[in-house]
Short mmCIF file of C-alpha atoms in Angstrom, two decimals:
data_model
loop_
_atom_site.label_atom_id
_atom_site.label_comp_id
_atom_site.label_asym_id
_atom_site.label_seq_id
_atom_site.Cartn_x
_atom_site.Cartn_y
_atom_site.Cartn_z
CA UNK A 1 78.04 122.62 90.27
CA UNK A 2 76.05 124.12 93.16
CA UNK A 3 77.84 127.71 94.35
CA UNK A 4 76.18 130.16 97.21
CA UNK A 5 75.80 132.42 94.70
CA UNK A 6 72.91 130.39 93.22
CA UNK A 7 69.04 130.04 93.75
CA UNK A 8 69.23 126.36 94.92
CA UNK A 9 66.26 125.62 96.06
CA UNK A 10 66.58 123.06 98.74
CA UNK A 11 65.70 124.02 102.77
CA UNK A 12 68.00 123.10 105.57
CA UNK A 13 64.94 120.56 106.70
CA UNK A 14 65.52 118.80 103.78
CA UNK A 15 69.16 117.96 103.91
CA UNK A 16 68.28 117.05 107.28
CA UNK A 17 66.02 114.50 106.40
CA UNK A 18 67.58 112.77 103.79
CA UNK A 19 70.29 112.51 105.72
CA UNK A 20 68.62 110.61 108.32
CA UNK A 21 68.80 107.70 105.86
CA UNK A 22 71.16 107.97 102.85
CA UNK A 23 74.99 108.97 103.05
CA UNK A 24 76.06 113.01 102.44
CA UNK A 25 78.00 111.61 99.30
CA UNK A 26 75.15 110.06 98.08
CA UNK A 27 72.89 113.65 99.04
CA UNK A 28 75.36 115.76 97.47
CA UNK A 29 75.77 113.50 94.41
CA UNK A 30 72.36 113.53 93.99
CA UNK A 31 72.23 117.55 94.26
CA UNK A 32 75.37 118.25 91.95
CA UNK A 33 77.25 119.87 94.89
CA UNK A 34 80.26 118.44 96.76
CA UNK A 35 80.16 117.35 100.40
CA UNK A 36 81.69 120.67 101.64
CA UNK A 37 78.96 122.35 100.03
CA UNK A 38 76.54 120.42 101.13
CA UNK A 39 77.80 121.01 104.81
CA UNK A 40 77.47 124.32 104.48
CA UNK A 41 73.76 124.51 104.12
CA UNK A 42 73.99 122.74 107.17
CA UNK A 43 75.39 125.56 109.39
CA UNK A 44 72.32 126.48 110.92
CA UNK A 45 70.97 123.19 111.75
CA UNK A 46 73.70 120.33 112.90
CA UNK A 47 76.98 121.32 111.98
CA UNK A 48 79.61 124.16 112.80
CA UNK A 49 82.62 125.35 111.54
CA UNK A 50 85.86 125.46 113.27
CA UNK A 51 88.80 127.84 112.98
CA UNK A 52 91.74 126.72 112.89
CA UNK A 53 95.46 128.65 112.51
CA UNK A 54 97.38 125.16 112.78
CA UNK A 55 95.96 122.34 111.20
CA UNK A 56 99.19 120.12 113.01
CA UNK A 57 97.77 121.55 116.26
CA UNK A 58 94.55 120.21 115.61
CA UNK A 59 95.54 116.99 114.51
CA UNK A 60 97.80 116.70 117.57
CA UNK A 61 94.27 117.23 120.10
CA UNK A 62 92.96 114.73 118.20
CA UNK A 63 95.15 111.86 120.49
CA UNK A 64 93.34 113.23 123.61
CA UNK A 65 89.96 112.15 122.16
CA UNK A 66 90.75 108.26 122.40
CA UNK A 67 89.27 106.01 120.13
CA UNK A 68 87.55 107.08 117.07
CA UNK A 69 86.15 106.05 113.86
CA UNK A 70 88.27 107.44 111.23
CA UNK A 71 86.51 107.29 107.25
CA UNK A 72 89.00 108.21 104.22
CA UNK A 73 87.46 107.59 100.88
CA UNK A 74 87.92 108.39 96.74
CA UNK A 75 85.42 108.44 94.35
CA UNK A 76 85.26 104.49 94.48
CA UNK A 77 86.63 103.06 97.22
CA UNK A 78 86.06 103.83 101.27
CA UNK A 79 88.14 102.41 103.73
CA UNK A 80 86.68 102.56 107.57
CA UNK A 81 89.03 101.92 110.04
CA UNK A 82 88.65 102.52 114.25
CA UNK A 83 91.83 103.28 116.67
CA UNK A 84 93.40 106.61 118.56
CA UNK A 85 95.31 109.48 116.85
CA UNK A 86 98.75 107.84 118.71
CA UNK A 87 102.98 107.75 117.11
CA UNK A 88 102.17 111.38 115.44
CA UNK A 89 105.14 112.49 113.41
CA UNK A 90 103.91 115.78 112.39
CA UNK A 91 107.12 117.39 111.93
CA UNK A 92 109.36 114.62 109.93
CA UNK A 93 109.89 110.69 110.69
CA UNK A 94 113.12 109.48 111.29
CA UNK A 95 115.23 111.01 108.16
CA UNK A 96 112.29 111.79 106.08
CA UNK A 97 112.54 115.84 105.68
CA UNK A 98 107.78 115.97 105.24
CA UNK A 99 107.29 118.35 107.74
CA UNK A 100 106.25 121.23 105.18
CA UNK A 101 104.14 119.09 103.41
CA UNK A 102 102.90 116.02 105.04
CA UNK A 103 102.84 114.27 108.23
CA UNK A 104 102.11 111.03 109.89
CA UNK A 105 99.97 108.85 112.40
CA UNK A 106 102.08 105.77 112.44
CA UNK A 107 99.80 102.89 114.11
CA UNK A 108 100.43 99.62 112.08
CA UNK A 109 97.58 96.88 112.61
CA UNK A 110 95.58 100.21 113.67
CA UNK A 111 94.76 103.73 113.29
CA UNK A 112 97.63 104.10 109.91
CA UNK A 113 97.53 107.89 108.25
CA UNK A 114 99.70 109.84 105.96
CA UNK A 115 98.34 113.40 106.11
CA UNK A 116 98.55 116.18 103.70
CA UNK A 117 98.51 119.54 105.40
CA UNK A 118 97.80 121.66 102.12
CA UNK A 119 94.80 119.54 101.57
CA UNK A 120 93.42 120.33 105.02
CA UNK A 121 91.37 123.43 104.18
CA UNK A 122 88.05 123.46 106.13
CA UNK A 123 86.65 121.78 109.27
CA UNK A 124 83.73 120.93 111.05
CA UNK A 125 81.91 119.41 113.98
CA UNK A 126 78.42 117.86 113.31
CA UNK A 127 76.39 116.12 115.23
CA UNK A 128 73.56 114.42 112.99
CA UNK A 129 70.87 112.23 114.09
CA UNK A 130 71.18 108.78 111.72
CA UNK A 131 68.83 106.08 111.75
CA UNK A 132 67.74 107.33 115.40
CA UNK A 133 71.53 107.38 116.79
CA UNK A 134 73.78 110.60 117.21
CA UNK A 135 76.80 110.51 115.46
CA UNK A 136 79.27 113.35 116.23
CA UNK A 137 82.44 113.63 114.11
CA UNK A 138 84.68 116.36 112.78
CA UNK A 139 84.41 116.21 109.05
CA UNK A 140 87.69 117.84 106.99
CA UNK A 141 87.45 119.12 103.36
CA UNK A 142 89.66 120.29 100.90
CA UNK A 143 89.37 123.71 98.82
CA UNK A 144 87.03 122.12 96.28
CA UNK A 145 84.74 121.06 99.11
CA UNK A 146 86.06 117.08 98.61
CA UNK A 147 86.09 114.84 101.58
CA UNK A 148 89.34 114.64 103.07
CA UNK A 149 88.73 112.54 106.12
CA UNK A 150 85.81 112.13 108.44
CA UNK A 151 86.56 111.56 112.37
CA UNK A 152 83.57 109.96 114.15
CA UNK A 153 84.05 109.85 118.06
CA UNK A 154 82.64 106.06 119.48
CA UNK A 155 81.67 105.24 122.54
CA UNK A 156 85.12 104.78 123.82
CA UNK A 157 85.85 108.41 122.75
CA UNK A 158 86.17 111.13 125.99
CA UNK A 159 83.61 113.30 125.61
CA UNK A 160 85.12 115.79 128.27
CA UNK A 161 87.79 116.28 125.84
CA UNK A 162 85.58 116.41 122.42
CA UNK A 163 83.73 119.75 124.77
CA UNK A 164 87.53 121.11 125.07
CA UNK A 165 88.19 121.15 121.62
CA UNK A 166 84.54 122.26 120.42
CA UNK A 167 84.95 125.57 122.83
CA UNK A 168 88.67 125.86 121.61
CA UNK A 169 87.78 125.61 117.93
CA UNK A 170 84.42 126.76 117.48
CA UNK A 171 84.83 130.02 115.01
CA UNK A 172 82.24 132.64 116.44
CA UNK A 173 82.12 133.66 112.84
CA UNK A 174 79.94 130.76 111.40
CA UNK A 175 79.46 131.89 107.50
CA UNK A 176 79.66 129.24 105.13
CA UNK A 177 83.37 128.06 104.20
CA UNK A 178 84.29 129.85 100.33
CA UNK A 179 85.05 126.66 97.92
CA UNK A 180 86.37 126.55 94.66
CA UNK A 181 85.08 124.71 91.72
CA UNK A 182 85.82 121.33 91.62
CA UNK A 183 87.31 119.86 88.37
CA UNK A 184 87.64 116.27 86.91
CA UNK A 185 91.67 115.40 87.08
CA UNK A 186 92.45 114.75 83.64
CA UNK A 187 95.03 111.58 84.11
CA UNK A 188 96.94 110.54 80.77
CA UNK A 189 96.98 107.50 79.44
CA UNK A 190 98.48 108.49 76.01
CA UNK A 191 101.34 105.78 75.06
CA UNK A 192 105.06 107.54 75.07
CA UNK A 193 107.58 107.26 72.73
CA UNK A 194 110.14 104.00 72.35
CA UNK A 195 113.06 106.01 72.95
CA UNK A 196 111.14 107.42 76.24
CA UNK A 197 109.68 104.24 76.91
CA UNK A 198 113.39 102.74 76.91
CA UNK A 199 114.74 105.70 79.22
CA UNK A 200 111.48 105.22 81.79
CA UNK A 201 112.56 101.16 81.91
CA UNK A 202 116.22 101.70 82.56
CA UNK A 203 115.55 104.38 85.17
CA UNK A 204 112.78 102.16 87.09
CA UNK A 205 115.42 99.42 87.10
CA UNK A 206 117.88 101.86 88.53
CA UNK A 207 115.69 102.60 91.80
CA UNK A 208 117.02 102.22 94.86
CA UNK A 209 113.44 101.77 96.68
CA UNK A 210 109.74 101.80 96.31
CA UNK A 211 109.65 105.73 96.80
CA UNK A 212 111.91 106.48 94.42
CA UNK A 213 108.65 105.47 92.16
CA UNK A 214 107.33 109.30 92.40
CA UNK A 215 110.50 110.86 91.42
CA UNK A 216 110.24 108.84 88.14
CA UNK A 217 106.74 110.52 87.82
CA UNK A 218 107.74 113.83 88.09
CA UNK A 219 110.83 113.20 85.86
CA UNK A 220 108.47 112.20 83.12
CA UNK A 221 105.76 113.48 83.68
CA UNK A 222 103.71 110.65 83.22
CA UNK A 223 100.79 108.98 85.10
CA UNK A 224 101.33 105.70 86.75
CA UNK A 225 99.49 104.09 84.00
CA UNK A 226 101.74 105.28 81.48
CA UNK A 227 104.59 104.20 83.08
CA UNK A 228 103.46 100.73 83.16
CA UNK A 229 102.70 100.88 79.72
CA UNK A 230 106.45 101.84 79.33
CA UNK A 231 108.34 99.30 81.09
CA UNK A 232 108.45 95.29 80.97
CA UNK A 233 105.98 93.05 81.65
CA UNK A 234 108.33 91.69 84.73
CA UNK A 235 107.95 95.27 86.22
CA UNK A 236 104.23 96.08 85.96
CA UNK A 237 101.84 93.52 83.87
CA UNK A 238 98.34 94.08 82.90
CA UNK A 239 95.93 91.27 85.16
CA UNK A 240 92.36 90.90 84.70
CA UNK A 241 89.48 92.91 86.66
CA UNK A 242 88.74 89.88 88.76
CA UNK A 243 92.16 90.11 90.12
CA UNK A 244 91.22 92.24 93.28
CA UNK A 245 88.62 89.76 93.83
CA UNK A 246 91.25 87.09 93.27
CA UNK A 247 93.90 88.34 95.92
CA UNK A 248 91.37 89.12 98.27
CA UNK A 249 90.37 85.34 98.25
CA UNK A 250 93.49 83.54 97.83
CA UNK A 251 94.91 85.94 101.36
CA UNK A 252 91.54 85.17 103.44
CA UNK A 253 92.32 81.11 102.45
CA UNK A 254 95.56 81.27 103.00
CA UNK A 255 96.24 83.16 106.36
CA UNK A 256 97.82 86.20 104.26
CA UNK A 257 97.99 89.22 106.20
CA UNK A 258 97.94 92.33 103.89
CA UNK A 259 98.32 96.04 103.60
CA UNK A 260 95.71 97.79 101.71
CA UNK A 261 96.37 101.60 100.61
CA UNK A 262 92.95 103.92 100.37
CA UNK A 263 93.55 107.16 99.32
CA UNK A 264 92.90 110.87 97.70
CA UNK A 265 94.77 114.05 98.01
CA UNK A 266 94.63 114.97 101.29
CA UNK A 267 95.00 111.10 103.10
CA UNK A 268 96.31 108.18 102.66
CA UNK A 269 94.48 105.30 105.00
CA UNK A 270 96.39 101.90 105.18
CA UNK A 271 94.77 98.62 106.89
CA UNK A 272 97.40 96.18 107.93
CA UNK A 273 96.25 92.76 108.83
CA UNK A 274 93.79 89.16 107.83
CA UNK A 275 90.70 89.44 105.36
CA UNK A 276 87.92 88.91 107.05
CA UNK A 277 84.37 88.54 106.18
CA UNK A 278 84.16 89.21 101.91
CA UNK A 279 80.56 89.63 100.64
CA UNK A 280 78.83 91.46 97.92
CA UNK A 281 76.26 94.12 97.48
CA UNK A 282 74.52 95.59 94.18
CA UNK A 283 77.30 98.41 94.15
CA UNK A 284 79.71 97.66 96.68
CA UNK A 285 82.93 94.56 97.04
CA UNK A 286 83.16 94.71 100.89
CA UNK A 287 85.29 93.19 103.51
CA UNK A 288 84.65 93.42 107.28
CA UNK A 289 87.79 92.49 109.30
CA UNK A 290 89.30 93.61 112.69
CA UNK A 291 88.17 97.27 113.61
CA UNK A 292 88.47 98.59 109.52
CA UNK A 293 85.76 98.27 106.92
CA UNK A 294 86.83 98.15 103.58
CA UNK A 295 84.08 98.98 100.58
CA UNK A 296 84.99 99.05 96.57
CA UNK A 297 82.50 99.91 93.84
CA UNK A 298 84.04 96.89 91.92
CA UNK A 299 81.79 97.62 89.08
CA UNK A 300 84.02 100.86 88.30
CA UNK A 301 87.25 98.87 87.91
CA UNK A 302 88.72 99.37 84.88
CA UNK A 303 92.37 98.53 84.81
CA UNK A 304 94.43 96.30 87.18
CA UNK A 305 98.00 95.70 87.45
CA UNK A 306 101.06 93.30 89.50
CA UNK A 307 103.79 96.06 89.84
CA UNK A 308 107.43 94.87 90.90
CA UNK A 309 109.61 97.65 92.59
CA UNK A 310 112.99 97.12 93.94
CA UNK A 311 113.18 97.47 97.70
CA UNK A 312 115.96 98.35 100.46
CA UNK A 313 115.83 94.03 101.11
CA UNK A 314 114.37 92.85 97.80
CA UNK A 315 111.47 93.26 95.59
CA UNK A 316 108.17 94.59 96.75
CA UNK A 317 105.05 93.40 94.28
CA UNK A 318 101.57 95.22 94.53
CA UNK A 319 98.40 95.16 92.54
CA UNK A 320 97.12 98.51 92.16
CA UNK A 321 93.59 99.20 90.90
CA UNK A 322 92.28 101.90 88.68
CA UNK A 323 88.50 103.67 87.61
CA UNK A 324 88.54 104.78 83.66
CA UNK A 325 89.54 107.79 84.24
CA UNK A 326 92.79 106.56 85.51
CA UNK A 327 92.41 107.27 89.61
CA UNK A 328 93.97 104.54 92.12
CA UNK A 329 91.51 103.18 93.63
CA UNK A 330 92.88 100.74 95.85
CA UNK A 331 96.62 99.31 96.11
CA UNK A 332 97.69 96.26 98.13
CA UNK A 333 100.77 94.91 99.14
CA UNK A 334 102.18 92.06 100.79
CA UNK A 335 102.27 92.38 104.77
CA UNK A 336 105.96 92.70 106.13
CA UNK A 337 107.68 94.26 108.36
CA UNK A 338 110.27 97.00 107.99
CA UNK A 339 113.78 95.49 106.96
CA UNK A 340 112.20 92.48 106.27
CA UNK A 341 111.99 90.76 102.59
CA UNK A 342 108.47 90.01 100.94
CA UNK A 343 106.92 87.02 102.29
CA UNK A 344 107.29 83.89 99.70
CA UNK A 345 103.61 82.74 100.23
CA UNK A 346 102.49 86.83 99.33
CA UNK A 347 104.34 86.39 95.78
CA UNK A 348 102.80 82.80 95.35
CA UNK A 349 99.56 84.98 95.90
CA UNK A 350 100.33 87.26 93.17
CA UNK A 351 101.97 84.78 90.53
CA UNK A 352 98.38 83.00 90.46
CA UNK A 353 97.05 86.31 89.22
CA UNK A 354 96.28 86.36 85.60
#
């Protein structure tokens, strides 16, 4: 992994041009650094870094700017999704005590965030000539230099506003951001006990609601894999690799609206709405619908699963999707509406998964 401590050979006028036609992922991939590394090098040429004492204060300027292009990604899936930073709940929602650690941008159908402060480390602005058009966004990274999420202003954006917040933010001190070394999450996958295996099945059947899923986690201390392994097949199942494919067919035939989770550490981006337009590339499972983008390296899928958990107003069923070394890649869920039961035709959907 690329630090500033080492002789890495590569000028700022290169970076520039390769980025002119290939992604920064793909640039930094291909240059063992991370993204936030990579946008370092940067400084000097199209990008600046902002300080920033209140990451919920920035977030909450971020409404003024209009529409924008929001991009939240993990390693394998990216989901691209436009709308306005509106319905922030920065400081708790309804009885939810998140304030210290997470917040929301609550825009069903649209612009749909849950933000993780802690995860917010570093900002910038760039503004990077690609394939002969400017794009200007404010990129965020965590401490390992990971994406985070990417905020690309559109031509609907104020621009009067983006200038406010450039000479607000703006750090006069532009030395490269200080990033940790980034390590592969080890996820386990080991198989538990019978007796713990037992305890983990009772306790799931116990929950009062789909949240109460992480408590079971930490109680554990077991990945969501394992815990799948653990209980019956009428809680979480095993379905074939195809089955993302599957659902994502059956719900564009069928008029199934759906609610698709893309995530990492720091956000979690949720489209709500119809498939639209599925096609495929070498690497990439993609489906264009209303103002979101949605793009899966479907060739890294290595475990799926149909995962029952009991609701406030019944059972909620999802497939979640995972890369080998155990990382969600996507999740999808029936659309409905709060207080509402599961739709009938969504479980018809997901009992014709194998």
């Amino acid at each position: 992994m690329f630090t500033q401590k080492e002789d890495f050979m590569m000028t700022n006028e290169t970076i520039i041009a390769e980025l002119e036609n290939d992604y920064a992922a793909n640039v930094a991939k291909n240059h063992s650094m991370t993204e936030g590394e990579l946008t370092n090098q940067r400084l000097s040429q199209d990008a600046k870094i902002l300080k920033i004492d209140d990451i919920k204060a920035f977030i909450a300027d971020l409404e003024f700017l209009g529409k924008v292009k929001c991009i939240t990604r993990n390693t394998h899936a990216i989901s691209i999704q436009e709308g306005v930073f509106t319905h922030q709940h920065l400081n708790g929602y309804k009885k939810l005590d998140i304030s210290a650690q997470a917040g929301l941008v609550l825009n069903p159908r649209a612009l749909d965030l849950r933000i993780f402060f802690s995860h917010w480390y570093t900002v910038f602005y760039l503004e990077q000539i690609r394939r002969n058009h400017l794009q200007k966004s404010f990129q965020v990274f965590d401490k390992t230099g990971c994406a985070v999420c990417k905020i690309y202003l559109t031509d609907e954006s104020d621009m009067q506003v983006l200038d406010s917040l450039l000479a607000k933010y703006i750090s006069e001190n532009q030395s490269p951001a200080v990033f940790e070394s980034a390590t592969t999450p080890v996820v386990s996958n080991d198989p538990v006990s019978p007796e713990v295996a037992a305890e983990v099945d009772r306790d799931w059947r116990n929950m009062k609601e789909v949240h109460d899923f992480y408590l079971l986690m930490y109680k554990y201390n077991l990945s969501r894999q394992q815990i799948f392994r653990s209980v019956g097949d009428d809680l979480a199942r095993k379905v074939s690799n195809s089955s993302l494919t599957d659902i994502l067919h059956a719900a564009k035939e069928s008029n199934e609206e759906l609610t698709i989770f893309i995530a990492n550490a720091g956000c979690v981006q949720i489209y709500t709405g119809l498939i639209g337009r599925i096609f495929y590339t070498v690497e990439w499972l993609n489906v264009f619908s209303h103002d979101n983008k949605l793009h899966i390296a479907q060739k890294e899928i290595d475990e799926c699963w149909i995962v029952t958990k009991p609701g406030l107003v019944g059972e909620v069923t999802s497939l979640e999707v995972f890369d080998k070394n155990g990382e969600q890649m996507i999740q999808i869920y029936g659309q409905r509406n709060e207080g509402e039961p599961e739709r009938e035709s969504w479980r018809k959907i997901v009992r014709g998964v194998k």
